[in-house]
Coordinates of C-alpha atoms in Angstrom, one line a residue:
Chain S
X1 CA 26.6 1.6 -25.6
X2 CA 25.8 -0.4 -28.5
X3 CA 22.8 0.5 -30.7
X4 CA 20.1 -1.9 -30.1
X5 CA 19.4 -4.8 -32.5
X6 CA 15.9 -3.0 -33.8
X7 CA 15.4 1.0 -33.1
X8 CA 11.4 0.3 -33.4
X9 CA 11.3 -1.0 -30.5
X10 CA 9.6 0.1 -27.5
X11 CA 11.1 2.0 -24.6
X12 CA 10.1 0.2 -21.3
X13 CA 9.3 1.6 -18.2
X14 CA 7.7 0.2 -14.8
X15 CA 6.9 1.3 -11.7
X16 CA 5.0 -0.3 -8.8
X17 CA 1.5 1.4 -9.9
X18 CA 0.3 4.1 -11.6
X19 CA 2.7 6.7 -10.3
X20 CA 5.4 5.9 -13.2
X21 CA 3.0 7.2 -15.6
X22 CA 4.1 10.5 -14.5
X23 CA 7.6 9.9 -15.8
X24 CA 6.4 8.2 -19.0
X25 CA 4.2 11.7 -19.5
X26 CA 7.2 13.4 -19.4
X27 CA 8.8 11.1 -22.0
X28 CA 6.0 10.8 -24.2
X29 CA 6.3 14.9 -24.1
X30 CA 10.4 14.9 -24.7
X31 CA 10.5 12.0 -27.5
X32 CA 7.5 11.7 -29.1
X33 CA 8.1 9.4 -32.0
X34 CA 9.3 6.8 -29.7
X35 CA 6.6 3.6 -28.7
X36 CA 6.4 3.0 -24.7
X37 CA 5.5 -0.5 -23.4
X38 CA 4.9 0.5 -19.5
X39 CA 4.0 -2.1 -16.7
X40 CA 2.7 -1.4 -13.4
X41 CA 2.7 -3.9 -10.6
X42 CA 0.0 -2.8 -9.5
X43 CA -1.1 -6.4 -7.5
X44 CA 2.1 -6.0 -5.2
X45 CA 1.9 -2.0 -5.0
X46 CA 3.5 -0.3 -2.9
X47 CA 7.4 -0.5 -2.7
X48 CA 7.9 2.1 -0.4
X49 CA 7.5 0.3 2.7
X50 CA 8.8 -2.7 1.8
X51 CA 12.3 -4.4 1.9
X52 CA 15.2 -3.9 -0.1
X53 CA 15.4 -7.8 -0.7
X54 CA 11.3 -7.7 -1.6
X55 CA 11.8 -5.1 -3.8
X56 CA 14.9 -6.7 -6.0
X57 CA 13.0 -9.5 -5.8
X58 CA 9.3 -7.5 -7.5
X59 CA 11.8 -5.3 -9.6
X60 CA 13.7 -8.0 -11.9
X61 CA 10.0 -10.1 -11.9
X62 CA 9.1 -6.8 -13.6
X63 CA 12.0 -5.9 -15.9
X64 CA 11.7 -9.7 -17.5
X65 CA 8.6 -9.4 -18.0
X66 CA 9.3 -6.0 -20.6
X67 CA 12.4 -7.5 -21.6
X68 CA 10.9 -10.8 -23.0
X69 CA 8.7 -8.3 -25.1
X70 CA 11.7 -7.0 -26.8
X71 CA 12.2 -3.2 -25.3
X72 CA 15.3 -1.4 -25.9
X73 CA 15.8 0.4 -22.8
X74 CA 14.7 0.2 -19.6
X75 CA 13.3 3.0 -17.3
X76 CA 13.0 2.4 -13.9
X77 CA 9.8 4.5 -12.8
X78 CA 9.9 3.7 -9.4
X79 CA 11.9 5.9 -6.7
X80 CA 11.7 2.9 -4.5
X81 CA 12.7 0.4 -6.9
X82 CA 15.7 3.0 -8.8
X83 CA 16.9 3.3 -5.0
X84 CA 17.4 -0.4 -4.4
X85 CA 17.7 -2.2 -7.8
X86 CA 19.1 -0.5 -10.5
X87 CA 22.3 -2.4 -10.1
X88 CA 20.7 -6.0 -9.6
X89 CA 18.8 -5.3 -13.3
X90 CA 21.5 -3.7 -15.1
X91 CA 24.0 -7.0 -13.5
X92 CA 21.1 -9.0 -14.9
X93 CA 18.8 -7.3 -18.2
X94 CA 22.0 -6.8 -20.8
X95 CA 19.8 -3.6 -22.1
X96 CA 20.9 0.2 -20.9
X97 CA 19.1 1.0 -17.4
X98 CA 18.0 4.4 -16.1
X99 CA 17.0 5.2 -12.6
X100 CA 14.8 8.3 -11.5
X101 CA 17.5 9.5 -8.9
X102 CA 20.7 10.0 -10.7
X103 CA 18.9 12.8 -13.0
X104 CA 16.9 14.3 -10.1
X105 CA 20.1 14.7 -8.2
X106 CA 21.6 15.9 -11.3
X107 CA 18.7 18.8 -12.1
X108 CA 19.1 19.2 -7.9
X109 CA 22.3 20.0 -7.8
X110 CA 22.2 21.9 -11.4
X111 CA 19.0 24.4 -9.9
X112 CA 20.8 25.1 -6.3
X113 CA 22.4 28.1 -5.4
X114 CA 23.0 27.8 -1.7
X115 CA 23.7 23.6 -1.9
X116 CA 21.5 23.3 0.6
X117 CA 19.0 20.6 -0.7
X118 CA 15.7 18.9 0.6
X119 CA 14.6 15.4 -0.4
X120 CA 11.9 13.9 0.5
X121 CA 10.2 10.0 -0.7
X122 CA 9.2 7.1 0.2
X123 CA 10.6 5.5 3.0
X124 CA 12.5 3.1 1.2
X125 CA 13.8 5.3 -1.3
X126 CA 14.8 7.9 1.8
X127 CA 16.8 5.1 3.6
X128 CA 18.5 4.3 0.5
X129 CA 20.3 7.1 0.9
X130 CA 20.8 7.0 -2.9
X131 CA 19.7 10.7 -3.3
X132 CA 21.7 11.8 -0.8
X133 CA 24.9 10.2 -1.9
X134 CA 24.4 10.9 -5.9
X135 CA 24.1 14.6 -4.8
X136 CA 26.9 14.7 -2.8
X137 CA 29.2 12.8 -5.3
X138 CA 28.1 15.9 -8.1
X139 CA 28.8 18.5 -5.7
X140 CA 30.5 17.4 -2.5
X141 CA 30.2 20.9 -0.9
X142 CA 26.5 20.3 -1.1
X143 CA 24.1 19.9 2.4
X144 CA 21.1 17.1 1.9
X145 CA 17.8 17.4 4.5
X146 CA 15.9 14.6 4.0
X147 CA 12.2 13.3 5.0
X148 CA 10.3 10.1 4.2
X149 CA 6.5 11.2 3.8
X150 CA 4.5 8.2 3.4
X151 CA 1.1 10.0 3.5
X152 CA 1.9 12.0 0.2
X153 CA 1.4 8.4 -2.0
X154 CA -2.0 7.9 -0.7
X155 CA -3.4 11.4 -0.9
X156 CA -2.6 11.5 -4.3
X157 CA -3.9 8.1 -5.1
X158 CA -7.3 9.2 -3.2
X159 CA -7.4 12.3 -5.6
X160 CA -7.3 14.6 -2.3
X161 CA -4.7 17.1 -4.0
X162 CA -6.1 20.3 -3.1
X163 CA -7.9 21.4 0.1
X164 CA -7.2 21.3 4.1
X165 CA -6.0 17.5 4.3
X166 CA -3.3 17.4 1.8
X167 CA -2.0 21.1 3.1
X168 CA -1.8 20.2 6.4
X169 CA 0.0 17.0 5.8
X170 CA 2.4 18.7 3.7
X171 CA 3.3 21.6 6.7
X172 CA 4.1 18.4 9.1
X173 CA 6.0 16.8 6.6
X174 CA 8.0 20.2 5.3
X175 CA 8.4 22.6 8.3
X176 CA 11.2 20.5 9.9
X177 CA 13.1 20.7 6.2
X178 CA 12.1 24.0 5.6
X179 CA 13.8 25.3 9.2
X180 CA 17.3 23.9 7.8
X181 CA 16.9 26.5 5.0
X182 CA 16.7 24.5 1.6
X183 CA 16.4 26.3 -1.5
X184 CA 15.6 23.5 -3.6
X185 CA 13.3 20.2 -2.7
X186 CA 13.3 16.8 -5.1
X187 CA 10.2 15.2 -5.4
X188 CA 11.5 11.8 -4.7
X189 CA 8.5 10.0 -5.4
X190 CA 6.4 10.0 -8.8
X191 CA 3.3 10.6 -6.7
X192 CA 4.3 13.6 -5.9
X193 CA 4.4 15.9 -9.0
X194 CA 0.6 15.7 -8.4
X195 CA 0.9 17.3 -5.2
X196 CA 2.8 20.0 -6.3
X197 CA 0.6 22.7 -5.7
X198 CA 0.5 22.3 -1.7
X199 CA 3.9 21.0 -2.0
X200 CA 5.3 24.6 -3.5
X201 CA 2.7 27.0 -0.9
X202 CA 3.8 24.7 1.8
X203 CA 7.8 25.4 0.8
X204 CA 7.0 29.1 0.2
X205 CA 8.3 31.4 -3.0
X206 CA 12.2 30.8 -1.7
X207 CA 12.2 26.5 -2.9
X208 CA 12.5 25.6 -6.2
X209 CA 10.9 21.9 -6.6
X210 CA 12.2 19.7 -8.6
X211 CA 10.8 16.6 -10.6
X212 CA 12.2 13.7 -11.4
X213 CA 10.2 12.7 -13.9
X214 CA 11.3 15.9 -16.0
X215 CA 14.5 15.1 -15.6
X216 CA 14.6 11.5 -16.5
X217 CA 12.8 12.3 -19.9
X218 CA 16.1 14.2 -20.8
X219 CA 18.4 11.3 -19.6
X220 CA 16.5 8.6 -21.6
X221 CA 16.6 11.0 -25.0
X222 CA 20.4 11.2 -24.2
X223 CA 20.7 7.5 -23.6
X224 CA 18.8 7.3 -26.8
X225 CA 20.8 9.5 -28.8
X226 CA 24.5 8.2 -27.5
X227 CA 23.4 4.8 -28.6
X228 CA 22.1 5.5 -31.9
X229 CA 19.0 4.0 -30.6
X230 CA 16.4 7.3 -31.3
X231 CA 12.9 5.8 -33.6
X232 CA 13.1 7.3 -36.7
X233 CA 9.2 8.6 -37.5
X234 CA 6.9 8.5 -39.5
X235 CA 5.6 5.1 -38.6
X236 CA 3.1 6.0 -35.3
X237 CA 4.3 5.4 -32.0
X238 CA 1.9 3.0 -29.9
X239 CA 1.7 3.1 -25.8
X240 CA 1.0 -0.2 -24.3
X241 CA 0.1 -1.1 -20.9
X242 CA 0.8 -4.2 -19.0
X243 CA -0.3 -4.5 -14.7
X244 CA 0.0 -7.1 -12.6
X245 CA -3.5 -6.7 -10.7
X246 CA -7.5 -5.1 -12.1
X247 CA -7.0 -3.6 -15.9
X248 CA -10.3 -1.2 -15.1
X249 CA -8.9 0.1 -11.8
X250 CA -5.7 1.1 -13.5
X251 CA -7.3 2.9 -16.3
X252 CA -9.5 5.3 -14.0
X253 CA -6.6 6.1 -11.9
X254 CA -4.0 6.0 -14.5
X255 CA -5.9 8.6 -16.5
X256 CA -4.6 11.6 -13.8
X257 CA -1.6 10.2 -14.0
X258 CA -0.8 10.3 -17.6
X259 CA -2.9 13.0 -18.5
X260 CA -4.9 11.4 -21.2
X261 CA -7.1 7.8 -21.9
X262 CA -5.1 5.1 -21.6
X263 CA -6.7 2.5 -24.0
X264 CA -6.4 -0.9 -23.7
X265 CA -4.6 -2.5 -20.3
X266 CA -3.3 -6.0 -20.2
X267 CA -3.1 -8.1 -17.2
X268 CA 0.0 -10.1 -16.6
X269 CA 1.4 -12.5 -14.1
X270 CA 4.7 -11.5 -12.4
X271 CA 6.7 -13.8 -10.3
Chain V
X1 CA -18.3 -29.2 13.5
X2 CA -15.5 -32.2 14.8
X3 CA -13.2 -31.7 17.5
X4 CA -9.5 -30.9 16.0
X5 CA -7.0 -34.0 16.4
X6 CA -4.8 -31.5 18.6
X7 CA -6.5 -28.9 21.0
X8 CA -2.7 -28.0 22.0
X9 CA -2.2 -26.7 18.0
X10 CA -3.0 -23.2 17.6
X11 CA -5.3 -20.5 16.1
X12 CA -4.1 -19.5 13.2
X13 CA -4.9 -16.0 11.9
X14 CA -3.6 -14.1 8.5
X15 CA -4.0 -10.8 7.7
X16 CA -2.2 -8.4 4.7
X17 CA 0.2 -7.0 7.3
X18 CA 0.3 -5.9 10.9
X19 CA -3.1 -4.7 11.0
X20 CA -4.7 -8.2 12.2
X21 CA -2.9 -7.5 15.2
X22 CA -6.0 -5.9 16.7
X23 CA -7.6 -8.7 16.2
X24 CA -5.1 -10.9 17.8
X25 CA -5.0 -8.5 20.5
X26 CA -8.8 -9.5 20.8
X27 CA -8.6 -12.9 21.0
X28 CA -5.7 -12.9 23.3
X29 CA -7.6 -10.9 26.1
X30 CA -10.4 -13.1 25.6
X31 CA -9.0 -16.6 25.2
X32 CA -5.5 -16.6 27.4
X33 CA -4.6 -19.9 27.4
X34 CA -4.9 -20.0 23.4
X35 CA -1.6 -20.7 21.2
X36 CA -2.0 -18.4 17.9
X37 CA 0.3 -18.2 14.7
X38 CA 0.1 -15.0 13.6
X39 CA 0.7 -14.5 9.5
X40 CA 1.1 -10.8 7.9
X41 CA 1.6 -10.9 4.2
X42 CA 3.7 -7.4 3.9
X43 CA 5.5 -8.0 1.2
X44 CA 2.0 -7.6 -0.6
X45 CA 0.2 -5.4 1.9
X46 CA -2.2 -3.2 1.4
X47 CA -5.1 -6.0 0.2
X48 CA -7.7 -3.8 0.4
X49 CA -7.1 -1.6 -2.5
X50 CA -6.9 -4.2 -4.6
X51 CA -9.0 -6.8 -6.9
X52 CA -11.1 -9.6 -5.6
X53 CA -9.0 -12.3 -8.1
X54 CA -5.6 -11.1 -6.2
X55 CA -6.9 -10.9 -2.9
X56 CA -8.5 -14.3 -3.2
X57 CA -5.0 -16.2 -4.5
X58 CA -3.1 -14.4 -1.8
X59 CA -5.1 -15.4 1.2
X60 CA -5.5 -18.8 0.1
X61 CA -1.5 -18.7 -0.5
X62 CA -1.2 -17.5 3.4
X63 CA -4.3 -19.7 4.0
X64 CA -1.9 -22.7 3.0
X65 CA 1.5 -21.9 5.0
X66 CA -0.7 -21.7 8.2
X67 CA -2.8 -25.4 7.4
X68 CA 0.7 -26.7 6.6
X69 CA 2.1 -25.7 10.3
X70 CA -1.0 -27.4 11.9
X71 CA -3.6 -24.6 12.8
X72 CA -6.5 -26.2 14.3
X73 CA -9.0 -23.2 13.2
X74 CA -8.6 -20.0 11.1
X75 CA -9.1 -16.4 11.5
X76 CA -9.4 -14.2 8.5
X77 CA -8.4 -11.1 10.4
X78 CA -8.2 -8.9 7.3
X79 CA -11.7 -7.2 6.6
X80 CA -10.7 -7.2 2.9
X81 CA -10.1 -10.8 2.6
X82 CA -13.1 -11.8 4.5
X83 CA -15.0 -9.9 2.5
X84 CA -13.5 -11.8 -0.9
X85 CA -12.0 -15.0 0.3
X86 CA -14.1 -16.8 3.0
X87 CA -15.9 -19.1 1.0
X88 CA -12.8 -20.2 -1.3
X89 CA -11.0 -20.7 1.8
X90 CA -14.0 -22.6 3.1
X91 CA -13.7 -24.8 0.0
X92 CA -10.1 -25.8 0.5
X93 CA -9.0 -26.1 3.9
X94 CA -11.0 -28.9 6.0
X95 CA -10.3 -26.7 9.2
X96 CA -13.1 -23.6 10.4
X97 CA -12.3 -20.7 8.9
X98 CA -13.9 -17.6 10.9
X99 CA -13.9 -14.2 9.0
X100 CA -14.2 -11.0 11.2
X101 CA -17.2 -9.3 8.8
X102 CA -20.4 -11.8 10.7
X103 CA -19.2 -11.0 13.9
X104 CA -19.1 -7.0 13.1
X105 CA -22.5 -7.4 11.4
X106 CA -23.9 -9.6 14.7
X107 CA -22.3 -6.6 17.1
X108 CA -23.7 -3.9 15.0
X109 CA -27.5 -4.8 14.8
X110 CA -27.1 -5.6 18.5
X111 CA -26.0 -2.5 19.4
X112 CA -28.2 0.2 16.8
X113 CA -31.4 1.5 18.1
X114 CA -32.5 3.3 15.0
X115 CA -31.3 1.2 12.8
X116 CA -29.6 3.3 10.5
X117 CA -25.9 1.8 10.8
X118 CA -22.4 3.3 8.7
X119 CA -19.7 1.0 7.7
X120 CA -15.9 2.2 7.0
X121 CA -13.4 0.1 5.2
X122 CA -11.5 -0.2 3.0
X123 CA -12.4 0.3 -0.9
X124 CA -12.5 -3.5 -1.6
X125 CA -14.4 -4.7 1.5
X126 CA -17.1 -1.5 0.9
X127 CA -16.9 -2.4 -2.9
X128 CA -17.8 -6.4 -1.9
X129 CA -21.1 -5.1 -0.1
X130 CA -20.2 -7.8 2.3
X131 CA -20.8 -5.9 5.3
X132 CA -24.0 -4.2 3.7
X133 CA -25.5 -8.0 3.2
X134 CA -24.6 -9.4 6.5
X135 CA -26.2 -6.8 8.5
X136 CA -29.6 -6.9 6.3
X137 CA -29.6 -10.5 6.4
X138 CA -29.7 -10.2 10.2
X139 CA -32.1 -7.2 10.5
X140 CA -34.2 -7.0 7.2
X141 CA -35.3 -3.4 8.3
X142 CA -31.5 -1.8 8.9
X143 CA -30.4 0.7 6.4
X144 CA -26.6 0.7 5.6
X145 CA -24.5 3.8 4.4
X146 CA -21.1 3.1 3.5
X147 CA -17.9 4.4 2.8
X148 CA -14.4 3.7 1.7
X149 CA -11.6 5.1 3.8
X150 CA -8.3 4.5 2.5
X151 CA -6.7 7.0 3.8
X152 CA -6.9 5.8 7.8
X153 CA -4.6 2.8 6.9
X154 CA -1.6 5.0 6.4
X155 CA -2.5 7.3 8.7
X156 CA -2.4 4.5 11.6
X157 CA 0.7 3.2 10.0
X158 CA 2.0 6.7 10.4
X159 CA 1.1 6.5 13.7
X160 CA -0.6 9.7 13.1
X161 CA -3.4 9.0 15.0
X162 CA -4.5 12.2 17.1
X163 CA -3.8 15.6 15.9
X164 CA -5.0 18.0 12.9
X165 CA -4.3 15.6 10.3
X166 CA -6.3 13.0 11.1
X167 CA -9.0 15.3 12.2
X168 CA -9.7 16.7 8.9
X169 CA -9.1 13.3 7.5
X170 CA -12.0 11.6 9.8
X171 CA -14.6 14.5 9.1
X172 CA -14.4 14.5 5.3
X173 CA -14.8 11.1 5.4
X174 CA -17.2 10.7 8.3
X175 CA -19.3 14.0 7.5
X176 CA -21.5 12.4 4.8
X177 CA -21.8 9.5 6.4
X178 CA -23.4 11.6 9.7
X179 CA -25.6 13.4 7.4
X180 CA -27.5 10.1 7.0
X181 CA -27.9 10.0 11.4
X182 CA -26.6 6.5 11.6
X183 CA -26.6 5.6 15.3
X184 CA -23.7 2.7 15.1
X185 CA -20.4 3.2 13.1
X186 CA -18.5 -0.1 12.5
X187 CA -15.0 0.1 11.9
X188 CA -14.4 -2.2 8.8
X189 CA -10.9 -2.1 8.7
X190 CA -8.2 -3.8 11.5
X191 CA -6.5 -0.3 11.1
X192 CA -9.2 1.9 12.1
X193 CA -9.1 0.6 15.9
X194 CA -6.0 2.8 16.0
X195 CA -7.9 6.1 15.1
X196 CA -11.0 5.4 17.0
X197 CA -10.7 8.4 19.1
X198 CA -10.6 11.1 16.1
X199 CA -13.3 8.7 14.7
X200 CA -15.3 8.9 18.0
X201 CA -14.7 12.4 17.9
X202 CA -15.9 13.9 14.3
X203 CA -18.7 10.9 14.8
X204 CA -20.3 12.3 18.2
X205 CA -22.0 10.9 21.3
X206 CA -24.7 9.7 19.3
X207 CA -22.9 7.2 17.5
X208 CA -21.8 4.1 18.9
X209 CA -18.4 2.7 17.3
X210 CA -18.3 -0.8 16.4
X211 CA -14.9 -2.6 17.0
X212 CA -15.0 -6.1 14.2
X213 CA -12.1 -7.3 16.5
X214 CA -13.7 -7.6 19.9
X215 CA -16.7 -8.8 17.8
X216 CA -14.4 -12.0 16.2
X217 CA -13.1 -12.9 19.7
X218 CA -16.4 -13.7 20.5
X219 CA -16.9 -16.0 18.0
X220 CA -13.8 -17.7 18.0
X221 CA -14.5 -18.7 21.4
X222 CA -18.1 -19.8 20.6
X223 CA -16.7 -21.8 17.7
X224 CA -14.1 -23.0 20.0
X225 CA -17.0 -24.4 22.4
X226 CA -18.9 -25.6 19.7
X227 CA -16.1 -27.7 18.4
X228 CA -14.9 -29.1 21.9
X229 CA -11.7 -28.0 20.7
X230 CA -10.5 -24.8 23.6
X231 CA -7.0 -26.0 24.7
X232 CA -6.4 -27.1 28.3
X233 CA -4.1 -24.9 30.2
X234 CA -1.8 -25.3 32.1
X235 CA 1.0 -25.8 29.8
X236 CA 1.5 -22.1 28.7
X237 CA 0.4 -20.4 25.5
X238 CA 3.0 -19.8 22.8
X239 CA 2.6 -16.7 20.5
X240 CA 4.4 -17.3 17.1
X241 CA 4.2 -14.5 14.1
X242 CA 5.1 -15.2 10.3
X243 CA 5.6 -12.3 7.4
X244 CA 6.5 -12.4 4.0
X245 CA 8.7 -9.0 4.2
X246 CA 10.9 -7.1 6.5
X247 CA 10.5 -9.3 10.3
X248 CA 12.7 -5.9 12.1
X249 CA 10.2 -3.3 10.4
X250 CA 6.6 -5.8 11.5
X251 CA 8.3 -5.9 14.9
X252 CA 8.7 -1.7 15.2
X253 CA 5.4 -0.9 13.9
X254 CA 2.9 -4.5 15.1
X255 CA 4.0 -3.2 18.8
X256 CA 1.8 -0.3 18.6
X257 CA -0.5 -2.4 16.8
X258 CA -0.5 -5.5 19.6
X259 CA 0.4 -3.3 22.7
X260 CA 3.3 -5.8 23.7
X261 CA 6.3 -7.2 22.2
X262 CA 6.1 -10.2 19.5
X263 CA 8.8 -11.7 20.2
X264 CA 10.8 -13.4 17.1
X265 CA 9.4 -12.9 14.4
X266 CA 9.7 -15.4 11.0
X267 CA 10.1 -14.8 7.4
X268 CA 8.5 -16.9 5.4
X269 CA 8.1 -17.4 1.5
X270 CA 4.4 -17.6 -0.2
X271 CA 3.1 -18.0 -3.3

């Protein structure tokens, strides 16, 4: 990879909503140092349940967008999105690309002892069958369960992350997987990180979850490092936010997410 | 209101997915005899957790591929863009434009006896106060308590529709709501339909449920009268359906949605 034509430039990341601002905690955490230009399309939210032609189509609308702006490297957020487009904007961006599912499948197959793996995502991403076939091509002896759960995304948009609702949506979601015997369960979505709680009782001492997001934060400072591309400090980083539908909404919602105030929020227009 | 040039061309109705198929539903029941063009925008479903600038420019964007294919009156089946777009469609088209929140407002004052009435939807329609305002301007004395929902969308996309889940789901919603001893309950979403049992059933035998769809057949036939435009049979009714996404996916889940078939279903490209 060559280095890129100005290290001070922002890493950029999107993802449908706000549930890519897991992933860019995680890489704010790993690299501080480095600035973060993230967009969230949120006016066409979710990707999920839609198409793989529809979400090409919302995914390089997206990456143009941060490319115009100047990032050096692209992070694909989105589960959905890293399932179904990831070749179409690396074909396309001329910038290095990184998915979510290549390093969850790599952490996957890296905390496994009996290769007997659960994933579980959107429904999009679960058709894919992306997961599936990047832990199989790591460790071909491995056996993939998998389980679209739709439900998860809105719980944890709705804020309803503890309690009766979200644990009795994650036991009919999980006891079918759990009855194949996994020892380890990707959360294929970014949404779900902030279920993790019922996730983990639900799945019982004996599954070791594992998130994406995590995982992805150590790919990108690799990426970053093989390229020569890491920001050399002291100059402050800045985090800038772009989304395609209401700035306010964002924010307020964004704030679980990321963990912190998100500052100022620009509205864009994608095509 | 004129007669339309053609009483042969169809109702049109839009809605952000398959949702609106309730409505349809409605309409076919009451008016056989009726062509419809059916729109569902899912490559930018869900509307209703979204802004009023977004939902506006989408409806009027579906709003435009239905006038162009010769609708002779419009239904805004989606509570969410009634609630936002009914007067800018208004504004534009030259053709009726019928949303489905008067009709739910006219069926729920006819139908409360305290006048204490609730109103689900989703959290744009409840954030519009549309409902709240069309009720009081038909029964000054009423008092509205509302609440958003979000949640029973993907639940009745799910098809989880009886069952623990959606149990606990209706009674944290609904128990607040109860508190307040409305009498009349109307379901402010084309989703909820699909989950009126649970929501009959954490709502009690002293609340009456209040179905917008049955409510907007109503007054599409009235307008239909009005206008002198109901179509003569007996040259049969043709049942045509649009979407912006996925036709195969609309097809599998708008069956349990329209309790039949569609049919062929097209895609189609709007701005």
């Amino acid at each position: 990879m060559p280095a890129p034509a100005d290290v001070d430039a922002p890493l950029g990341i999107f993802d449908s909503g706000v549930g890519g601002l897991t992933v860019m905690r995680g890489i704010m955490s790993r690299l501080p140092g480095e600035s973060i230009l993230y967009l969230g399309d949120t006016a066409r939210v979710p990707y999920g349940t839609k198409s793989e032609e529809t979400v090409i189509r919302y995914a390089l609308g997206c990456a143009r967008v941060l490319v115009g702006r100047g990032i050096k490297l692209l992070v694909v957020a989105c589960n959905t999105a890293s399932a179904f487009a990831v070749d179409a904007l690396r074909e396309e961006l001329g910038i290095p690309v990184l998915g979510v599912i290549e390093p969850g499948a790599h952490r996957a197959v890296q905390t496994s002892r009996s290769g007997c793996i659960g994933v579980i995502g959107t429904a999009g991403t679960i058709r894919s069958g992306r997961y599936q076939a990047a832990i199989q091509s790591l460790a071909a002896r491995s056996r993939v369960v998998s389980k679209p759960c739709p439900l998860f995304v809105p719980l944890a948009e709705e804020g309803w992350t503890h309690g009766a609702v979200p644990r009795a949506v994650a036991h009919e979601y999980l006891d079918e997987l759990l009855a194949q015997r996994i020892d380890t369960l990707v959360l294929g979505c970014t949404h779900y990180p902030l279920l993790s709680d019922v996730i983990a009782e639900a799945a019982g001492p004996g599954v070791a979850l594992v998130d994406s997001a995590e995982a992805t934060a150590d790919a990108v400072a690799g990426a970053l490092a093989a390229m020569g591309g890491a920001r050399k400090p002291p100059a402050p980083e800045q985090y800038q936010f772009l989304v395609t539908d209401d700035p306010a909404g964002f924010g307020r919602i964004g704030r679980r997410f990321l963990g912190r105030d998100l500052g100022s929020i620009e509205w864009v227009d994608v095509a």
